[in-house]
Amino acid sequence: MATTTARVTPGTHNPSISAQNVCNRLKEAGLRACGPVVRQVLTRHQQQQRRLWAQSHHRWTRHDWQKVFFTDGLWFCLTRGEGRIHIYSRRNERYTKACTLEQDRFGGGGSVMVWGGMSGNLNAVRYREDILLPHVVPFLQAHPDMTLQHDNATSHTARSVRDFLQDRNVRVLPWPGTSLNFNPIEHIWNLLDQRVRARAPQKCPGICTCLGGRVG
């Protein structure tokens, strides 16, 4: 921070410099203030697991990764963006109509949880019966050289799901806990999210069907 930098940096002619002076010099050097990157807090065990996973896969080639069936799920809000919205206003205009945004705190207007075309609240039973059994397992049985990748969500790591996959000889790619989002399917989610944002939101009371899933 500029205040910290000013405090620990001695001046050429004065014993101290001001934070504003630091900001001015940084701006002249082409540096701009921004928020810090937030990193995940990792235990020593988690750090070791990440390192071991990277060491065991760093020699994998493009051909090896092409044999991995990457999967994931994501919630999409159909009525607004997930990012923070900024507005410009004058003093005492905070609660005027032009500076407020109507929004249902409990998800009214629509949200959809997507997993390979599936949607809704996901638990171990639904994951096994609605996703793995009718879709994932037949695909992997038709491509016996493929390996399934899914993250460490509780619905994925439940004993019933692990036993189900083992009984059907489905290979699962080990996935370190609290791992970075290096799943390439994240790029697909980003493209889909942009298309959802481009849609004109429509108000629909109650529960309806949208994008093949439950909207509530």
PDB file of C-alpha atoms in Angstrom:
ATOM      1  CA  MET A   1       0.000   0.000   0.000  1.00  0.00           C
ATOM      2  CA  ALA A   2       1.116   3.581  -0.561  1.00  0.00           C
ATOM      3  CA  THR A   3       0.998   4.380   3.170  1.00  0.00           C
ATOM      4  CA  THR A   4       3.209   1.401   3.992  1.00  0.00           C
ATOM      5  CA  THR A   5       5.616   2.218   1.186  1.00  0.00           C
ATOM      6  CA  ALA A   6       5.874   5.832   2.360  1.00  0.00           C
ATOM      7  CA  ARG A   7       6.554   4.739   5.917  1.00  0.00           C
ATOM      8  CA  VAL A   8       9.442   2.382   5.069  1.00  0.00           C
ATOM      9  CA  THR A   9      11.008   4.439   2.242  1.00  0.00           C
ATOM     10  CA  PRO A  10      13.412   7.238   3.298  1.00  0.00           C
ATOM     11  CA  GLY A  11      13.341  10.468   1.330  1.00  0.00           C
ATOM     12  CA  THR A  12      16.378  11.936  -0.416  1.00  0.00           C
ATOM     13  CA  HIS A  13      16.218  15.290   1.361  1.00  0.00           C
ATOM     14  CA  ASN A  14      13.613  14.594   4.060  1.00  0.00           C
ATOM     15  CA  PRO A  15      13.477  11.775   6.613  1.00  0.00           C
ATOM     16  CA  SER A  16      10.094  10.683   5.266  1.00  0.00           C
ATOM     17  CA  ILE A  17       7.888  11.001   2.202  1.00  0.00           C
ATOM     18  CA  SER A  18       4.106  11.207   1.888  1.00  0.00           C
ATOM     19  CA  ALA A  19       1.728   8.541   0.621  1.00  0.00           C
ATOM     20  CA  GLN A  20       0.539  10.969  -2.047  1.00  0.00           C
ATOM     21  CA  ASN A  21       4.114  11.343  -3.244  1.00  0.00           C
ATOM     22  CA  VAL A  22       4.326   7.567  -3.553  1.00  0.00           C
ATOM     23  CA  CYS A  23       1.068   7.474  -5.543  1.00  0.00           C
ATOM     24  CA  ASN A  24       2.314  10.205  -7.879  1.00  0.00           C
ATOM     25  CA  ARG A  25       5.611   8.474  -8.564  1.00  0.00           C
ATOM     26  CA  LEU A  26       3.921   5.086  -9.128  1.00  0.00           C
ATOM     27  CA  LYS A  27       1.449   6.682 -11.535  1.00  0.00           C
ATOM     28  CA  GLU A  28       4.308   8.261 -13.474  1.00  0.00           C
ATOM     29  CA  ALA A  29       5.904   4.812 -13.714  1.00  0.00           C
ATOM     30  CA  GLY A  30       2.721   3.383 -15.257  1.00  0.00           C
ATOM     31  CA  LEU A  31       1.559   1.510 -12.143  1.00  0.00           C
ATOM     32  CA  ARG A  32      -2.103   1.594 -11.121  1.00  0.00           C
ATOM     33  CA  ALA A  33      -3.775   0.656  -7.870  1.00  0.00           C
ATOM     34  CA  CYS A  34      -5.894  -2.494  -7.873  1.00  0.00           C
ATOM     35  CA  GLY A  35      -7.207  -5.034  -5.426  1.00  0.00           C
ATOM     36  CA  PRO A  36      -4.885  -7.862  -4.363  1.00  0.00           C
ATOM     37  CA  VAL A  37      -5.310 -11.370  -5.727  1.00  0.00           C
ATOM     38  CA  VAL A  38      -7.052 -13.465  -3.087  1.00  0.00           C
ATOM     39  CA  ARG A  39      -5.364 -16.810  -2.573  1.00  0.00           C
ATOM     40  CA  GLN A  40      -6.787 -19.951  -1.021  1.00  0.00           C
ATOM     41  CA  VAL A  41      -5.494 -20.746   2.468  1.00  0.00           C
ATOM     42  CA  LEU A  42      -3.797 -24.150   2.206  1.00  0.00           C
ATOM     43  CA  THR A  43      -2.673 -26.487   4.957  1.00  0.00           C
ATOM     44  CA  ARG A  44       0.703 -28.211   4.726  1.00  0.00           C
ATOM     45  CA  HIS A  45      -1.045 -31.454   3.745  1.00  0.00           C
ATOM     46  CA  GLN A  46      -2.974 -29.717   0.963  1.00  0.00           C
ATOM     47  CA  GLN A  47       0.241 -28.163  -0.341  1.00  0.00           C
ATOM     48  CA  GLN A  48       1.885 -31.581  -0.406  1.00  0.00           C
ATOM     49  CA  GLN A  49      -1.082 -33.130  -2.212  1.00  0.00           C
ATOM     50  CA  ARG A  50      -0.983 -30.391  -4.851  1.00  0.00           C
ATOM     51  CA  ARG A  51       2.747 -30.903  -5.354  1.00  0.00           C
ATOM     52  CA  LEU A  52       2.423 -34.699  -5.619  1.00  0.00           C
ATOM     53  CA  TRP A  53      -0.442 -34.376  -8.102  1.00  0.00           C
ATOM     54  CA  ALA A  54       1.569 -31.978 -10.277  1.00  0.00           C
ATOM     55  CA  GLN A  55       4.661 -34.190 -10.156  1.00  0.00           C
ATOM     56  CA  SER A  56       2.679 -37.286 -11.159  1.00  0.00           C
ATOM     57  CA  HIS A  57       1.062 -35.548 -14.146  1.00  0.00           C
ATOM     58  CA  HIS A  58       3.651 -33.057 -15.397  1.00  0.00           C
ATOM     59  CA  ARG A  59       4.873 -35.504 -18.074  1.00  0.00           C
ATOM     60  CA  TRP A  60       1.416 -36.098 -19.475  1.00  0.00           C
ATOM     61  CA  THR A  61       1.159 -35.199 -23.140  1.00  0.00           C
ATOM     62  CA  ARG A  62      -1.717 -33.658 -25.064  1.00  0.00           C
ATOM     63  CA  HIS A  63      -2.671 -37.209 -26.060  1.00  0.00           C
ATOM     64  CA  ASP A  64      -2.918 -38.227 -22.386  1.00  0.00           C
ATOM     65  CA  TRP A  65      -5.138 -35.281 -21.473  1.00  0.00           C
ATOM     66  CA  GLN A  66      -7.390 -35.938 -24.454  1.00  0.00           C
ATOM     67  CA  LYS A  67      -8.339 -39.207 -22.767  1.00  0.00           C
ATOM     68  CA  VAL A  68      -9.774 -37.387 -19.745  1.00  0.00           C
ATOM     69  CA  PHE A  69     -13.521 -36.743 -19.621  1.00  0.00           C
ATOM     70  CA  PHE A  70     -13.645 -33.397 -17.780  1.00  0.00           C
ATOM     71  CA  THR A  71     -16.893 -32.627 -15.961  1.00  0.00           C
ATOM     72  CA  ASP A  72     -18.233 -29.847 -13.783  1.00  0.00           C
ATOM     73  CA  GLY A  73     -21.413 -28.101 -12.694  1.00  0.00           C
ATOM     74  CA  LEU A  74     -22.243 -24.424 -12.372  1.00  0.00           C
ATOM     75  CA  TRP A  75     -25.101 -22.195 -11.234  1.00  0.00           C
ATOM     76  CA  PHE A  76     -26.274 -19.566 -13.717  1.00  0.00           C
ATOM     77  CA  CYS A  77     -28.352 -16.602 -12.619  1.00  0.00           C
ATOM     78  CA  LEU A  78     -30.762 -15.781 -15.425  1.00  0.00           C
ATOM     79  CA  THR A  79     -31.637 -12.245 -14.377  1.00  0.00           C
ATOM     80  CA  ARG A  80     -28.393 -10.512 -13.430  1.00  0.00           C
ATOM     81  CA  GLY A  81     -24.619 -10.756 -13.549  1.00  0.00           C
ATOM     82  CA  GLU A  82     -22.700 -12.302 -10.686  1.00  0.00           C
ATOM     83  CA  GLY A  83     -20.192  -9.469 -10.523  1.00  0.00           C
ATOM     84  CA  ARG A  84     -20.446  -6.310  -8.462  1.00  0.00           C
ATOM     85  CA  ILE A  85     -22.357  -3.416 -10.027  1.00  0.00           C
ATOM     86  CA  HIS A  86     -21.052   0.138  -9.640  1.00  0.00           C
ATOM     87  CA  ILE A  87     -23.062   3.339 -10.096  1.00  0.00           C
ATOM     88  CA  TYR A  88     -22.165   7.019  -9.960  1.00  0.00           C
ATOM     89  CA  SER A  89     -24.345   9.248  -7.816  1.00  0.00           C
ATOM     90  CA  ARG A  90     -24.374  12.575  -6.036  1.00  0.00           C
ATOM     91  CA  ARG A  91     -24.601  13.035  -2.290  1.00  0.00           C
ATOM     92  CA  ASN A  92     -27.994  12.037  -0.840  1.00  0.00           C
ATOM     93  CA  GLU A  93     -28.972  10.133  -4.026  1.00  0.00           C
ATOM     94  CA  ARG A  94     -28.258   6.666  -2.652  1.00  0.00           C
ATOM     95  CA  TYR A  95     -31.923   5.644  -2.340  1.00  0.00           C
ATOM     96  CA  THR A  96     -33.346   7.359  -5.404  1.00  0.00           C
ATOM     97  CA  LYS A  97     -35.007   5.175  -8.029  1.00  0.00           C
ATOM     98  CA  ALA A  98     -32.193   5.714 -10.537  1.00  0.00           C
ATOM     99  CA  CYS A  99     -29.601   4.467  -8.016  1.00  0.00           C
ATOM    100  CA  THR A 100     -31.384   1.341  -6.782  1.00  0.00           C
ATOM    101  CA  LEU A 101     -31.744  -2.114  -8.276  1.00  0.00           C
ATOM    102  CA  GLU A 102     -34.727  -4.356  -7.622  1.00  0.00           C
ATOM    103  CA  GLN A 103     -33.591  -7.858  -6.841  1.00  0.00           C
ATOM    104  CA  ASP A 104     -35.146 -10.866  -5.138  1.00  0.00           C
ATOM    105  CA  ARG A 105     -32.729 -11.931  -2.405  1.00  0.00           C
ATOM    106  CA  PHE A 106     -34.014 -15.511  -2.577  1.00  0.00           C
ATOM    107  CA  GLY A 107     -33.356 -16.129  -6.246  1.00  0.00           C
ATOM    108  CA  GLY A 108     -36.664 -15.045  -7.744  1.00  0.00           C
ATOM    109  CA  GLY A 109     -36.489 -14.503 -11.484  1.00  0.00           C
ATOM    110  CA  GLY A 110     -34.512 -17.596 -12.210  1.00  0.00           C
ATOM    111  CA  SER A 111     -31.332 -19.542 -11.696  1.00  0.00           C
ATOM    112  CA  VAL A 112     -30.320 -22.851 -13.177  1.00  0.00           C
ATOM    113  CA  MET A 113     -27.726 -25.426 -12.120  1.00  0.00           C
ATOM    114  CA  VAL A 114     -26.203 -27.026 -15.205  1.00  0.00           C
ATOM    115  CA  TRP A 115     -24.244 -30.260 -15.435  1.00  0.00           C
ATOM    116  CA  GLY A 116     -23.755 -31.460 -18.967  1.00  0.00           C
ATOM    117  CA  GLY A 117     -27.325 -30.464 -19.796  1.00  0.00           C
ATOM    118  CA  MET A 118     -28.711 -31.502 -16.376  1.00  0.00           C
ATOM    119  CA  SER A 119     -29.882 -29.058 -13.748  1.00  0.00           C
ATOM    120  CA  GLY A 120     -31.273 -28.863 -10.247  1.00  0.00           C
ATOM    121  CA  ASN A 121     -30.039 -29.532  -6.722  1.00  0.00           C
ATOM    122  CA  LEU A 122     -27.430 -32.267  -6.882  1.00  0.00           C
ATOM    123  CA  ASN A 123     -26.781 -34.932  -4.262  1.00  0.00           C
ATOM    124  CA  ALA A 124     -25.077 -38.323  -4.414  1.00  0.00           C
ATOM    125  CA  VAL A 125     -28.251 -40.208  -5.383  1.00  0.00           C
ATOM    126  CA  ARG A 126     -29.179 -37.802  -8.199  1.00  0.00           C
ATOM    127  CA  TYR A 127     -25.584 -37.666  -9.390  1.00  0.00           C
ATOM    128  CA  ARG A 128     -25.480 -41.465  -9.601  1.00  0.00           C
ATOM    129  CA  GLU A 129     -28.971 -42.093 -10.980  1.00  0.00           C
ATOM    130  CA  ASP A 130     -29.556 -39.038 -13.209  1.00  0.00           C
ATOM    131  CA  ILE A 131     -26.061 -38.290 -14.497  1.00  0.00           C
ATOM    132  CA  LEU A 132     -23.605 -41.162 -14.103  1.00  0.00           C
ATOM    133  CA  LEU A 133     -25.913 -44.079 -14.919  1.00  0.00           C
ATOM    134  CA  PRO A 134     -27.727 -42.758 -18.027  1.00  0.00           C
ATOM    135  CA  HIS A 135     -25.025 -40.479 -19.454  1.00  0.00           C
ATOM    136  CA  VAL A 136     -21.485 -40.757 -18.105  1.00  0.00           C
ATOM    137  CA  VAL A 137     -21.116 -44.524 -17.761  1.00  0.00           C
ATOM    138  CA  PRO A 138     -22.465 -45.342 -21.258  1.00  0.00           C
ATOM    139  CA  PHE A 139     -20.135 -42.726 -22.740  1.00  0.00           C
ATOM    140  CA  LEU A 140     -17.116 -44.128 -20.903  1.00  0.00           C
ATOM    141  CA  GLN A 141     -18.050 -47.697 -21.763  1.00  0.00           C
ATOM    142  CA  ALA A 142     -18.149 -46.679 -25.413  1.00  0.00           C
ATOM    143  CA  HIS A 143     -14.714 -45.063 -24.944  1.00  0.00           C
ATOM    144  CA  PRO A 144     -12.841 -47.488 -22.648  1.00  0.00           C
ATOM    145  CA  ASP A 145      -9.595 -45.525 -22.883  1.00  0.00           C
ATOM    146  CA  MET A 146     -11.175 -42.445 -21.238  1.00  0.00           C
ATOM    147  CA  THR A 147     -10.758 -41.418 -17.591  1.00  0.00           C
ATOM    148  CA  LEU A 148     -13.451 -39.574 -15.668  1.00  0.00           C
ATOM    149  CA  GLN A 149     -12.573 -36.268 -14.003  1.00  0.00           C
ATOM    150  CA  HIS A 150     -14.812 -34.690 -11.410  1.00  0.00           C
ATOM    151  CA  ASP A 151     -13.980 -32.472  -8.462  1.00  0.00           C
ATOM    152  CA  ASN A 152     -14.273 -33.229  -4.756  1.00  0.00           C
ATOM    153  CA  ALA A 153     -17.881 -32.146  -4.276  1.00  0.00           C
ATOM    154  CA  THR A 154     -19.606 -34.291  -1.660  1.00  0.00           C
ATOM    155  CA  SER A 155     -21.971 -35.688  -4.274  1.00  0.00           C
ATOM    156  CA  HIS A 156     -18.928 -36.939  -6.211  1.00  0.00           C
ATOM    157  CA  THR A 157     -16.915 -38.385  -3.335  1.00  0.00           C
ATOM    158  CA  ALA A 158     -19.755 -40.162  -1.518  1.00  0.00           C
ATOM    159  CA  ARG A 159     -19.031 -43.840  -0.823  1.00  0.00           C
ATOM    160  CA  SER A 160     -22.067 -44.929  -2.840  1.00  0.00           C
ATOM    161  CA  VAL A 161     -20.748 -43.024  -5.871  1.00  0.00           C
ATOM    162  CA  ARG A 162     -17.203 -44.372  -5.490  1.00  0.00           C
ATOM    163  CA  ASP A 163     -18.506 -47.953  -5.200  1.00  0.00           C
ATOM    164  CA  PHE A 164     -20.800 -47.405  -8.183  1.00  0.00           C
ATOM    165  CA  LEU A 165     -17.933 -46.265 -10.402  1.00  0.00           C
ATOM    166  CA  GLN A 166     -15.613 -49.010  -9.179  1.00  0.00           C
ATOM    167  CA  ASP A 167     -18.197 -51.710  -9.899  1.00  0.00           C
ATOM    168  CA  ARG A 168     -18.416 -50.448 -13.473  1.00  0.00           C
ATOM    169  CA  ASN A 169     -14.636 -50.240 -13.921  1.00  0.00           C
ATOM    170  CA  VAL A 170     -14.665 -46.471 -14.411  1.00  0.00           C
ATOM    171  CA  ARG A 171     -11.235 -44.924 -13.915  1.00  0.00           C
ATOM    172  CA  VAL A 172     -11.318 -41.646 -11.989  1.00  0.00           C
ATOM    173  CA  LEU A 173      -8.568 -39.052 -12.254  1.00  0.00           C
ATOM    174  CA  PRO A 174      -7.266 -38.161  -8.752  1.00  0.00           C
ATOM    175  CA  TRP A 175      -8.060 -34.549  -7.980  1.00  0.00           C
ATOM    176  CA  PRO A 176      -6.283 -32.592  -5.206  1.00  0.00           C
ATOM    177  CA  GLY A 177      -8.424 -30.858  -2.613  1.00  0.00           C
ATOM    178  CA  THR A 178      -8.883 -27.063  -2.853  1.00  0.00           C
ATOM    179  CA  SER A 179      -7.292 -27.237  -6.295  1.00  0.00           C
ATOM    180  CA  LEU A 180      -7.029 -24.359  -8.720  1.00  0.00           C
ATOM    181  CA  ASN A 181      -9.649 -24.024 -11.434  1.00  0.00           C
ATOM    182  CA  PHE A 182      -7.527 -25.501 -14.198  1.00  0.00           C
ATOM    183  CA  ASN A 183     -10.381 -27.623 -15.487  1.00  0.00           C
ATOM    184  CA  PRO A 184     -10.662 -26.629 -19.182  1.00  0.00           C
ATOM    185  CA  ILE A 185     -14.450 -26.853 -18.998  1.00  0.00           C
ATOM    186  CA  GLU A 186     -14.317 -23.502 -17.170  1.00  0.00           C
ATOM    187  CA  HIS A 187     -13.826 -21.875 -20.587  1.00  0.00           C
ATOM    188  CA  ILE A 188     -17.058 -23.456 -21.806  1.00  0.00           C
ATOM    189  CA  TRP A 189     -18.891 -22.149 -18.735  1.00  0.00           C
ATOM    190  CA  ASN A 190     -17.581 -18.674 -19.491  1.00  0.00           C
ATOM    191  CA  LEU A 191     -18.904 -18.779 -23.064  1.00  0.00           C
ATOM    192  CA  LEU A 192     -22.261 -20.116 -21.887  1.00  0.00           C
ATOM    193  CA  ASP A 193     -22.423 -17.465 -19.169  1.00  0.00           C
ATOM    194  CA  GLN A 194     -21.916 -14.724 -21.767  1.00  0.00           C
ATOM    195  CA  ARG A 195     -24.802 -16.100 -23.817  1.00  0.00           C
ATOM    196  CA  VAL A 196     -27.037 -16.228 -20.741  1.00  0.00           C
ATOM    197  CA  ARG A 197     -26.176 -12.593 -19.958  1.00  0.00           C
ATOM    198  CA  ALA A 198     -27.079 -11.603 -23.532  1.00  0.00           C
ATOM    199  CA  ARG A 199     -30.612 -12.940 -23.121  1.00  0.00           C
ATOM    200  CA  ALA A 200     -33.397 -10.516 -22.287  1.00  0.00           C
ATOM    201  CA  PRO A 201     -34.550 -11.621 -18.824  1.00  0.00           C
ATOM    202  CA  GLN A 202     -38.200 -12.586 -18.592  1.00  0.00           C
ATOM    203  CA  LYS A 203     -40.197 -12.641 -15.399  1.00  0.00           C
ATOM    204  CA  CYS A 204     -41.836 -15.978 -14.831  1.00  0.00           C
ATOM    205  CA  PRO A 205     -43.765 -16.664 -11.604  1.00  0.00           C
ATOM    206  CA  GLY A 206     -43.261 -19.920  -9.744  1.00  0.00           C
ATOM    207  CA  ILE A 207     -41.241 -22.754 -11.236  1.00  0.00           C
ATOM    208  CA  CYS A 208     -40.843 -23.129 -14.957  1.00  0.00           C
ATOM    209  CA  THR A 209     -38.633 -24.961 -17.391  1.00  0.00           C
ATOM    210  CA  CYS A 210     -35.732 -23.098 -19.003  1.00  0.00           C
ATOM    211  CA  LEU A 211     -32.583 -24.368 -20.703  1.00  0.00           C
ATOM    212  CA  GLY A 212     -33.710 -27.911 -19.964  1.00  0.00           C
ATOM    213  CA  GLY A 213     -33.595 -27.461 -16.174  1.00  0.00           C
ATOM    214  CA  ARG A 214     -35.427 -26.251 -13.127  1.00  0.00           C
ATOM    215  CA  VAL A 215     -35.776 -22.525 -12.687  1.00  0.00           C
ATOM    216  CA  GLY A 216     -36.976 -21.176  -9.397  1.00  0.00           C
TER     217      GLY A 216
END
